[in-house]
Every structure is written in structure tokens, then in C-alpha cells.
PDB file of C-alpha atoms in Angstrom:
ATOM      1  CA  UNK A   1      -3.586   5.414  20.151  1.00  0.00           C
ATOM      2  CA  UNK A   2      -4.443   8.684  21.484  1.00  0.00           C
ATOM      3  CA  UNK A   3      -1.141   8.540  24.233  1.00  0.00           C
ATOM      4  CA  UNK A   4       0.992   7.962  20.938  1.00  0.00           C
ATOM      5  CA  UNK A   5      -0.028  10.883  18.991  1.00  0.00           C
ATOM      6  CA  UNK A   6      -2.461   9.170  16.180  1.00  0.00           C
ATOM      7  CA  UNK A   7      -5.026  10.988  14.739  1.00  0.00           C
ATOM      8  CA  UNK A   8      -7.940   9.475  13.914  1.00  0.00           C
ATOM      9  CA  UNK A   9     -10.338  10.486  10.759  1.00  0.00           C
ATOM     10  CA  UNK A  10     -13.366   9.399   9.619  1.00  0.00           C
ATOM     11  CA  UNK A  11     -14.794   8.772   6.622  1.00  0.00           C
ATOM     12  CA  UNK A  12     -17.938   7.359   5.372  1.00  0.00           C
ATOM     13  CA  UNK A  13     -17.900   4.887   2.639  1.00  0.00           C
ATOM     14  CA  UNK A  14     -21.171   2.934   0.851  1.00  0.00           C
ATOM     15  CA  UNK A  15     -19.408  -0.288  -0.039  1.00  0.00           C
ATOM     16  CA  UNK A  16     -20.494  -1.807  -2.919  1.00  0.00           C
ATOM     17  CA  UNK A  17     -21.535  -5.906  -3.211  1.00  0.00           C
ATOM     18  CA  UNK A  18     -19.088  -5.759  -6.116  1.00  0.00           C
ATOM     19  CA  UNK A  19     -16.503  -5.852  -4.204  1.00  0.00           C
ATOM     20  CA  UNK A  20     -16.544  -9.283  -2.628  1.00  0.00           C
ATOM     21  CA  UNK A  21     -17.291 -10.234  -6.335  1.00  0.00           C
ATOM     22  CA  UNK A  22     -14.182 -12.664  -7.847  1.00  0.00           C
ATOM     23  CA  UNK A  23     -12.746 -12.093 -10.486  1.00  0.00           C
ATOM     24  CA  UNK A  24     -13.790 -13.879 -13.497  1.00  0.00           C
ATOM     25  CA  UNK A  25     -12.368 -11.527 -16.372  1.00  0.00           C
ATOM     26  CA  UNK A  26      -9.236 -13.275 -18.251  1.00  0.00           C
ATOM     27  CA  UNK A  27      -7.639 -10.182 -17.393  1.00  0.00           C
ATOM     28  CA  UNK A  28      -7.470  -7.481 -14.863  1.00  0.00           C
ATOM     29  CA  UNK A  29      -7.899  -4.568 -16.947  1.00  0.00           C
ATOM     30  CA  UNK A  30     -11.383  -6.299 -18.213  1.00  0.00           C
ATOM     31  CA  UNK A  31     -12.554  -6.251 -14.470  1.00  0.00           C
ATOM     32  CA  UNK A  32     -14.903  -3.651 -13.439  1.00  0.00           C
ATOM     33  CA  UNK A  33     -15.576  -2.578 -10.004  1.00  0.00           C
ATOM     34  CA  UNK A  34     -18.980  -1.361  -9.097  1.00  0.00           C
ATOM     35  CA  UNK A  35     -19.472   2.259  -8.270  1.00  0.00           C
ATOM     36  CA  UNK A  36     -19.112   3.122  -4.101  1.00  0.00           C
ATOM     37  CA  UNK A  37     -20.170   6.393  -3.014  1.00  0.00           C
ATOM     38  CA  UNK A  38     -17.785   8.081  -0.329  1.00  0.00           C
ATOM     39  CA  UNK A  39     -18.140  11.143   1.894  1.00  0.00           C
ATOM     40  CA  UNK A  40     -14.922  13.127   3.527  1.00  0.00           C
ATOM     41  CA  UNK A  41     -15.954  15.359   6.659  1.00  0.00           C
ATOM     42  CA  UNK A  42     -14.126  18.856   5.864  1.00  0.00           C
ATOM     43  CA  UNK A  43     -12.116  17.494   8.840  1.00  0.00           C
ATOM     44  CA  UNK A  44     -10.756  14.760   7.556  1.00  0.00           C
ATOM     45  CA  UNK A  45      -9.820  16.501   4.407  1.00  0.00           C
ATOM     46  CA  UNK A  46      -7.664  18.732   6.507  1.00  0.00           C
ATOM     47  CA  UNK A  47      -6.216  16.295   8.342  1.00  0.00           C
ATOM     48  CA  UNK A  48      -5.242  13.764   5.503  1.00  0.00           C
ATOM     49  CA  UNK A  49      -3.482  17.252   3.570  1.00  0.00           C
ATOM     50  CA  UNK A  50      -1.896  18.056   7.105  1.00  0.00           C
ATOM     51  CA  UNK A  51      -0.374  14.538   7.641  1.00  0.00           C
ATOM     52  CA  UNK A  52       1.004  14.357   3.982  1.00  0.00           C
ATOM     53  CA  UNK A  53       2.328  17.790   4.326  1.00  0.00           C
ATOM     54  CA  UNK A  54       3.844  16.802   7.593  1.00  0.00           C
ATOM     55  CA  UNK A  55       5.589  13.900   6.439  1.00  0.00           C
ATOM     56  CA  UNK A  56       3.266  11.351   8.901  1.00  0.00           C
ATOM     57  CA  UNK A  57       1.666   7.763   7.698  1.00  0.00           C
ATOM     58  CA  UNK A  58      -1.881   7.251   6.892  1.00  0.00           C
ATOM     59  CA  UNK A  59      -2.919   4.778   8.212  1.00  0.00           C
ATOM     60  CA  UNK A  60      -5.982   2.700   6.210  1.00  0.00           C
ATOM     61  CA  UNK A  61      -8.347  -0.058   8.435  1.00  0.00           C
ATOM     62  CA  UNK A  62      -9.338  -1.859   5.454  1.00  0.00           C
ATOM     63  CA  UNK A  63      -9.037  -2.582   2.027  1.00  0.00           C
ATOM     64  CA  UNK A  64     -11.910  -0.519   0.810  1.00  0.00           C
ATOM     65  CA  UNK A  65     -10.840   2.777   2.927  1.00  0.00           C
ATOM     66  CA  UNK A  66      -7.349   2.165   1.149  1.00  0.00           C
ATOM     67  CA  UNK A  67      -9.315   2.396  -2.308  1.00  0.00           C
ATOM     68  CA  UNK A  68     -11.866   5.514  -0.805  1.00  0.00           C
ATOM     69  CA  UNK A  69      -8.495   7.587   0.145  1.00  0.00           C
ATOM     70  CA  UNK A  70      -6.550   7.012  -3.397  1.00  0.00           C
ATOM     71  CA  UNK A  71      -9.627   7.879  -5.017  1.00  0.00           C
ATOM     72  CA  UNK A  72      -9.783  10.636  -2.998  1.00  0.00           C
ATOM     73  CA  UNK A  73      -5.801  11.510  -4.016  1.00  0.00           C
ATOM     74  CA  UNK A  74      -6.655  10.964  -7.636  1.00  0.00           C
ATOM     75  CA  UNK A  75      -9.395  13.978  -7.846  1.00  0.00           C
ATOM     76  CA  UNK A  76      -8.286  17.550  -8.069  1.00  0.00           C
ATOM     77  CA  UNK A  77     -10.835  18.088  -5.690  1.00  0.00           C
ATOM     78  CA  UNK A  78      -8.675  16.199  -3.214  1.00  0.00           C
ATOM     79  CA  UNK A  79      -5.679  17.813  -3.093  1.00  0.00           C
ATOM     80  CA  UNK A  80      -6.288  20.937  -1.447  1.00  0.00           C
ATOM     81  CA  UNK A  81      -7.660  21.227   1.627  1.00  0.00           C
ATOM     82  CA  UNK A  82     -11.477  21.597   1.543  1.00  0.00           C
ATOM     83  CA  UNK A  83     -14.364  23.737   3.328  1.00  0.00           C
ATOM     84  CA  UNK A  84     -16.647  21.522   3.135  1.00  0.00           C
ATOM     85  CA  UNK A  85     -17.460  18.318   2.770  1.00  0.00           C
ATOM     86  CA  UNK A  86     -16.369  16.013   0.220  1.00  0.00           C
ATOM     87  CA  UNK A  87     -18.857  13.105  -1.796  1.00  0.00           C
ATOM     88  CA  UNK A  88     -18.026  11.578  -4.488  1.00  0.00           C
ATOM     89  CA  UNK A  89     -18.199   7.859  -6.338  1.00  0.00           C
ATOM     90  CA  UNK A  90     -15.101   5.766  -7.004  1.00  0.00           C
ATOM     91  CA  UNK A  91     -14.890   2.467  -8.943  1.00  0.00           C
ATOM     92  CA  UNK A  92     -11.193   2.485  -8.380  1.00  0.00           C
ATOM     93  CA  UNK A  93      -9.345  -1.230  -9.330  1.00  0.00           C
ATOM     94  CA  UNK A  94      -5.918  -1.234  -7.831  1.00  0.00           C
ATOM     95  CA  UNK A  95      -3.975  -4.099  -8.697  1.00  0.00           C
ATOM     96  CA  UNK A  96      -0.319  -4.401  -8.361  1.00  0.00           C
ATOM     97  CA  UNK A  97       1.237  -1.712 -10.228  1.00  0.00           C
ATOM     98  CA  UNK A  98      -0.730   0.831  -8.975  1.00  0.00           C
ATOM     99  CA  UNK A  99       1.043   3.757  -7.357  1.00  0.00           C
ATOM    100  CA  UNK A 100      -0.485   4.311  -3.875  1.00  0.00           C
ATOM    101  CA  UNK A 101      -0.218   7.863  -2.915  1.00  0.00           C
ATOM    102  CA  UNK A 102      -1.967   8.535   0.087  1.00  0.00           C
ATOM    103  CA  UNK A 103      -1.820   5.001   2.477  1.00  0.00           C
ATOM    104  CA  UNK A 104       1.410   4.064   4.508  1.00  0.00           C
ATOM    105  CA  UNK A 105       0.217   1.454   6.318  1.00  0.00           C
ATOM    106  CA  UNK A 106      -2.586  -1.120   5.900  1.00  0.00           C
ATOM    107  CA  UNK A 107      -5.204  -2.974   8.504  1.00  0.00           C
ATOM    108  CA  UNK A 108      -6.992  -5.668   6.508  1.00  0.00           C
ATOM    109  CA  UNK A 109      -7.983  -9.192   7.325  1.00  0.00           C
ATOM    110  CA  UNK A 110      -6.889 -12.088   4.836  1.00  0.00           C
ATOM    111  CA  UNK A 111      -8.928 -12.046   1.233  1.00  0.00           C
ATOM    112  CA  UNK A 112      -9.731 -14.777  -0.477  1.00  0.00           C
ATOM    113  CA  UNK A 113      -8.492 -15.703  -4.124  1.00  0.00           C
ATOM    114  CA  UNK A 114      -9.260 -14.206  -7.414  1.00  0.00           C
ATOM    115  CA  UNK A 115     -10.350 -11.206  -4.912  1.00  0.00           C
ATOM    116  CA  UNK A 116      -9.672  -7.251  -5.731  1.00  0.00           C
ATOM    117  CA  UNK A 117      -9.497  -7.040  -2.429  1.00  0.00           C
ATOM    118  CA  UNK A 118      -6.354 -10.040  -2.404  1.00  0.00           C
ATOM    119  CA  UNK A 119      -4.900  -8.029  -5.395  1.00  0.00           C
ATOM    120  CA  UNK A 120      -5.118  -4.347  -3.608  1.00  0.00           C
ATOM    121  CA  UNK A 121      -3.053  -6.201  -1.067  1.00  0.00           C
ATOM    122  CA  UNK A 122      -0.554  -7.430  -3.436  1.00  0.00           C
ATOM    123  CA  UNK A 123      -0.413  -3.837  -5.042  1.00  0.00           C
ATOM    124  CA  UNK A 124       0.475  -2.564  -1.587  1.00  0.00           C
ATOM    125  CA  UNK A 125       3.163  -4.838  -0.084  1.00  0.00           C
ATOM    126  CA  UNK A 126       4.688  -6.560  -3.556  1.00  0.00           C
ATOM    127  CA  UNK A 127       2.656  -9.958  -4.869  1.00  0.00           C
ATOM    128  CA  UNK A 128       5.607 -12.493  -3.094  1.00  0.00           C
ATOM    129  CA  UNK A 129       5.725 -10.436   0.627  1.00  0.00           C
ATOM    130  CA  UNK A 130       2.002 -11.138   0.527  1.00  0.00           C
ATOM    131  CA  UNK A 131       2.024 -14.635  -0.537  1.00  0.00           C
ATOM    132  CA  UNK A 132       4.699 -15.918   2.224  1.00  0.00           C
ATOM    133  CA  UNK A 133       2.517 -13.666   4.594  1.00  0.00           C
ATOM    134  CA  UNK A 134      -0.436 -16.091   3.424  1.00  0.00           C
ATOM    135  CA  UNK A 135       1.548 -19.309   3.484  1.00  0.00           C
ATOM    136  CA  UNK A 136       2.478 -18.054   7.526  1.00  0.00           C
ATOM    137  CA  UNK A 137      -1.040 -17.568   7.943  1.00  0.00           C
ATOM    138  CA  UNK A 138      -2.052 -21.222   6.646  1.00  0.00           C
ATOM    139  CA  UNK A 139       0.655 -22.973   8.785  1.00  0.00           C
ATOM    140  CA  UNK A 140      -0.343 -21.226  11.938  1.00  0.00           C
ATOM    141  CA  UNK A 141      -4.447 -21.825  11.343  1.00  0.00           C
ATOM    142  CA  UNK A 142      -5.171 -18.328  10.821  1.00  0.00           C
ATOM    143  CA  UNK A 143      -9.019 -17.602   9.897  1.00  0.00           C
ATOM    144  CA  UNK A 144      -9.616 -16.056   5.978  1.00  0.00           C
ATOM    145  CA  UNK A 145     -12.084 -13.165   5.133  1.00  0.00           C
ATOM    146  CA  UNK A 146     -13.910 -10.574   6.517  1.00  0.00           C
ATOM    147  CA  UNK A 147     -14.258 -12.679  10.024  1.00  0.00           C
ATOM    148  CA  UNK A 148     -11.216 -13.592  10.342  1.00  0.00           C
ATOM    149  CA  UNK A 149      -7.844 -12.824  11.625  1.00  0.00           C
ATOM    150  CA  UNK A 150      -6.269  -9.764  10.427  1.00  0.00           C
ATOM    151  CA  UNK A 151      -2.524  -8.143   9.765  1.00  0.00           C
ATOM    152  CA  UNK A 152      -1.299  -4.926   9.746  1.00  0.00           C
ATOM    153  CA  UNK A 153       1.626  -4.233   6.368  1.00  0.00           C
ATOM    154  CA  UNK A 154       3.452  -1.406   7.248  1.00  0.00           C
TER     155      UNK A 154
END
């Protein structure tokens, strides 16, 4: 990674037992995600602000850093670049609809139904892309969940 020019940032992120929860709500907007608390080193406020202002892709290993860096786009707080570090809480849903402004490109494994973590996925790459991505999966015996195989949606 380091021979093609990524940047790597860290972030620290308390992830919550809510969100491996299914959904049981007859609706998403009923759905309620328990609070995770998140912490952004000063540096990796800069360098999230420098690669937007740059024009380069973020991008997020997992579902739940996906939903710790919109959180982190959706706070005033967040858009300018800080001197310190940044904590905060986030109970941040996305479902499809959802305009993602901070992620380009997304390392997750393959969620299991009725999962917010299944429907961050289908707000990021479009609900049918990510259901013949599953149906490729199934045919060629990849493994589901968080020890399984993974993919990368650019």
C-alpha cells in the first residue's frame, strides 16, 4: 500500500452489540441503532480534510468505520481540520438513500439479512449491484459474516 501512495488513518471506534442486531422494526425509519462512541486522532482529521480537498478516495475497512466517518462528515465539528482530537457518539442508520459523503470505496465481508450492516451496503453500491454480488458469492461457496470472505465495492 505504502509503494502506491495510500495513506493510512486510524481511528478508534467502540462498536456497539446493536449492531449485529436484525432488524425487526416494520420499517427502517422505526429502527434504532445503539449509541458507538468514536475517537479521531488530530491526524486523521487532517488527513481525511486533506484527501477530500485533494480530490483522493477514502477508503473504509468495514461497515462500521463507513458509519464512524459519515458521522464524522455530518458534525460541524468535522469539517474543518482539527487540533486535537476528536470523540464523539454516533447512532447513525444508513440505509439506501443515504448520501455518503466521505467513503469512496468499501472493505466489508458479506452481512447477513435483515442486517444494517447488509443495508449500509446496499446504500453504498445500489440494492440490485449488491444482490447479484451476493447471488456470485452463493454460487461460488463464499463464507457469510464477520468470518468470512470479504469484497472490496469501489
Amino acid at each position: 500500500l505504502d509503494s502506491r501512495g495510500v495513506e493510512v488513518a486510524d481511528l478508534t471506534l467502540a462498536v456497539g452489540a446493536g449492531t449485529f442486531k436484525p432488524v425487526t422494526a416494520p420499517d427502517t425509519a422505526s429502527h434504532r441503532l445503539d449509541p458507538e462512541d468514536v475517537r479521531f486522532p488530530k491526524e486523521t482529521v487532517l488527513a481525511l480534510e486533506n484527501a477530500r480537498a485533494s480530490g483522493r478516495r477514502v477508503v473504509a475497512v468495514g461497515t462500521t468505520v463507513t458509519r464512524a466517518l459519515e458521522a464524522w462528515a455530518l458534525r460541524p465539528a468535522g469539517r474543518a481540520p482539527g487540533s486535537m482530537d476528536l470523540y464523539f457518539s454516533t447512532d447513525l442508520f444508513i440505509t439506501p438513500g443515504f448520501d455518503l459523503r466521505v467513503v469512496g470505496a468499501l472493505l466489508t465481508n458479506f452481512h447477513l439479512p435483515r442486517s444494517t450492516l447488509l443495508m449500509l451496503v446496499c446504500a453504498f453500491a445500489g440494492r440490485e449491484n449488491v444482490l447479484a454480488a451476493y447471488e456470485d458469492a452463493i454460487r461460488h461457496g463464499y463464507l457469510f459474516y464477520s468470518y468470512g470472505d470479504a469484497m472490496l465495492i469501489a
